[in-house]
Amino acid sequence: MSDANEQQKKAKQPSSRLLSMKFMQRSLEKAQQEELERERKRIITEAEWVIDYETEQVQKPKIRVDYQSSYLAFNGTPMVMGRQSFKEFNKVVEVK
């Protein structure tokens, strides 16, 4: 009976010719890729950090803003709006 079981196991395995065919190689590669993806996901989930807070309320960090004077004085100078002309090239625009 043990010989019959061994023969059945060998019969269930595909031949080397069948395994060398492209569609079989693709299926083996796909199975390997899925296994790698599962391993990658497992590593990522194990690597996640969990912080235990002493209280449920988490304090927001205080933001400090420093205002510095600008190199250009935008206040006090008139803003020029609309179209502009270079060296009086467009007389219609320069009139306004």
PDB file of C-alpha atoms in Angstrom, residues 7-78:
ATOM      1  CA  GLN A   7       2.844   6.542  -6.957  1.00  0.00           C
ATOM      2  CA  GLN A   8      -0.262   8.675  -6.427  1.00  0.00           C
ATOM      3  CA  LYS A   9       1.834  11.533  -5.035  1.00  0.00           C
ATOM      4  CA  LYS A  10       4.160  11.375  -8.029  1.00  0.00           C
ATOM      5  CA  ALA A  11       1.222  11.235 -10.431  1.00  0.00           C
ATOM      6  CA  LYS A  12      -0.304  14.389  -8.926  1.00  0.00           C
ATOM      7  CA  GLN A  13       2.814  16.452  -9.562  1.00  0.00           C
ATOM      8  CA  PRO A  14       3.049  18.108 -13.000  1.00  0.00           C
ATOM      9  CA  SER A  15       5.838  17.090 -15.325  1.00  0.00           C
ATOM     10  CA  SER A  16       8.948  19.188 -15.864  1.00  0.00           C
ATOM     11  CA  ARG A  17       7.813  19.961 -19.439  1.00  0.00           C
ATOM     12  CA  LEU A  18       4.532  21.318 -18.157  1.00  0.00           C
ATOM     13  CA  LEU A  19       6.285  23.383 -15.496  1.00  0.00           C
ATOM     14  CA  SER A  20       8.617  24.894 -18.100  1.00  0.00           C
ATOM     15  CA  MET A  21       5.697  26.291 -20.120  1.00  0.00           C
ATOM     16  CA  LYS A  22       5.129  30.050 -19.881  1.00  0.00           C
ATOM     17  CA  PHE A  23       1.647  29.931 -18.396  1.00  0.00           C
ATOM     18  CA  MET A  24       2.890  27.637 -15.647  1.00  0.00           C
ATOM     19  CA  GLN A  25       5.865  29.887 -14.968  1.00  0.00           C
ATOM     20  CA  ARG A  26       3.544  32.890 -14.742  1.00  0.00           C
ATOM     21  CA  SER A  27       1.313  31.094 -12.265  1.00  0.00           C
ATOM     22  CA  LEU A  28       4.340  30.154 -10.144  1.00  0.00           C
ATOM     23  CA  GLU A  29       5.622  33.741 -10.283  1.00  0.00           C
ATOM     24  CA  LYS A  30       2.195  35.025  -9.310  1.00  0.00           C
ATOM     25  CA  ALA A  31       2.079  32.684  -6.326  1.00  0.00           C
ATOM     26  CA  GLN A  32       5.563  33.794  -5.261  1.00  0.00           C
ATOM     27  CA  GLN A  33       4.605  37.458  -5.675  1.00  0.00           C
ATOM     28  CA  GLU A  34       1.494  36.965  -3.529  1.00  0.00           C
ATOM     29  CA  GLU A  35       3.587  35.279  -0.852  1.00  0.00           C
ATOM     30  CA  LEU A  36       6.070  38.178  -0.898  1.00  0.00           C
ATOM     31  CA  GLU A  37       3.201  40.674  -0.655  1.00  0.00           C
ATOM     32  CA  ARG A  38       1.725  38.832   2.331  1.00  0.00           C
ATOM     33  CA  GLU A  39       5.140  38.807   4.010  1.00  0.00           C
ATOM     34  CA  ARG A  40       5.606  42.532   3.292  1.00  0.00           C
ATOM     35  CA  LYS A  41       2.197  43.356   4.780  1.00  0.00           C
ATOM     36  CA  ARG A  42       2.952  41.239   7.843  1.00  0.00           C
ATOM     37  CA  ILE A  43       6.246  43.064   8.390  1.00  0.00           C
ATOM     38  CA  ILE A  44       4.544  46.444   8.028  1.00  0.00           C
ATOM     39  CA  THR A  45       1.812  45.572  10.515  1.00  0.00           C
ATOM     40  CA  GLU A  46       4.375  44.317  13.006  1.00  0.00           C
ATOM     41  CA  ALA A  47       6.468  47.462  12.578  1.00  0.00           C
ATOM     42  CA  GLU A  48       3.638  49.871  13.419  1.00  0.00           C
ATOM     43  CA  TRP A  49       4.051  51.757  16.644  1.00  0.00           C
ATOM     44  CA  VAL A  50       1.255  52.184  19.110  1.00  0.00           C
ATOM     45  CA  ILE A  51       1.362  54.952  21.687  1.00  0.00           C
ATOM     46  CA  ASP A  52      -0.457  54.445  24.935  1.00  0.00           C
ATOM     47  CA  TYR A  53      -1.704  57.765  26.224  1.00  0.00           C
ATOM     48  CA  GLU A  54      -2.126  58.279  29.925  1.00  0.00           C
ATOM     49  CA  THR A  55      -5.221  60.320  29.225  1.00  0.00           C
ATOM     50  CA  GLU A  56      -7.630  60.108  26.346  1.00  0.00           C
ATOM     51  CA  GLN A  57      -7.257  63.796  25.537  1.00  0.00           C
ATOM     52  CA  VAL A  58      -4.202  64.583  23.477  1.00  0.00           C
ATOM     53  CA  GLN A  59      -2.881  68.125  23.760  1.00  0.00           C
ATOM     54  CA  LYS A  60      -2.235  69.901  20.508  1.00  0.00           C
ATOM     55  CA  PRO A  61       1.288  71.249  20.123  1.00  0.00           C
ATOM     56  CA  LYS A  62       1.580  75.011  20.519  1.00  0.00           C
ATOM     57  CA  ILE A  63       2.562  76.706  17.286  1.00  0.00           C
ATOM     58  CA  ARG A  64       4.880  79.665  17.505  1.00  0.00           C
ATOM     59  CA  VAL A  65       4.878  82.111  14.595  1.00  0.00           C
ATOM     60  CA  ASP A  66       7.651  84.632  14.149  1.00  0.00           C
ATOM     61  CA  TYR A  67       6.943  87.612  11.932  1.00  0.00           C
ATOM     62  CA  GLN A  68       9.951  89.185  10.264  1.00  0.00           C
ATOM     63  CA  SER A  69      10.085  92.403   8.303  1.00  0.00           C
ATOM     64  CA  SER A  70      10.220  91.908   4.565  1.00  0.00           C
ATOM     65  CA  TYR A  71      12.976  93.087   2.288  1.00  0.00           C
ATOM     66  CA  LEU A  72      10.376  94.849   0.146  1.00  0.00           C
ATOM     67  CA  ALA A  73       8.031  97.436   1.557  1.00  0.00           C
ATOM     68  CA  PHE A  74       4.624  96.385   0.302  1.00  0.00           C
ATOM     69  CA  ASN A  75       2.761  98.730   2.590  1.00  0.00           C
ATOM     70  CA  GLY A  76       2.709 102.350   1.541  1.00  0.00           C
ATOM     71  CA  THR A  77       3.547 101.769  -2.128  1.00  0.00           C
ATOM     72  CA  PRO A  78       0.715 101.946  -4.641  1.00  0.00           C
TER      73      PRO A  78
END
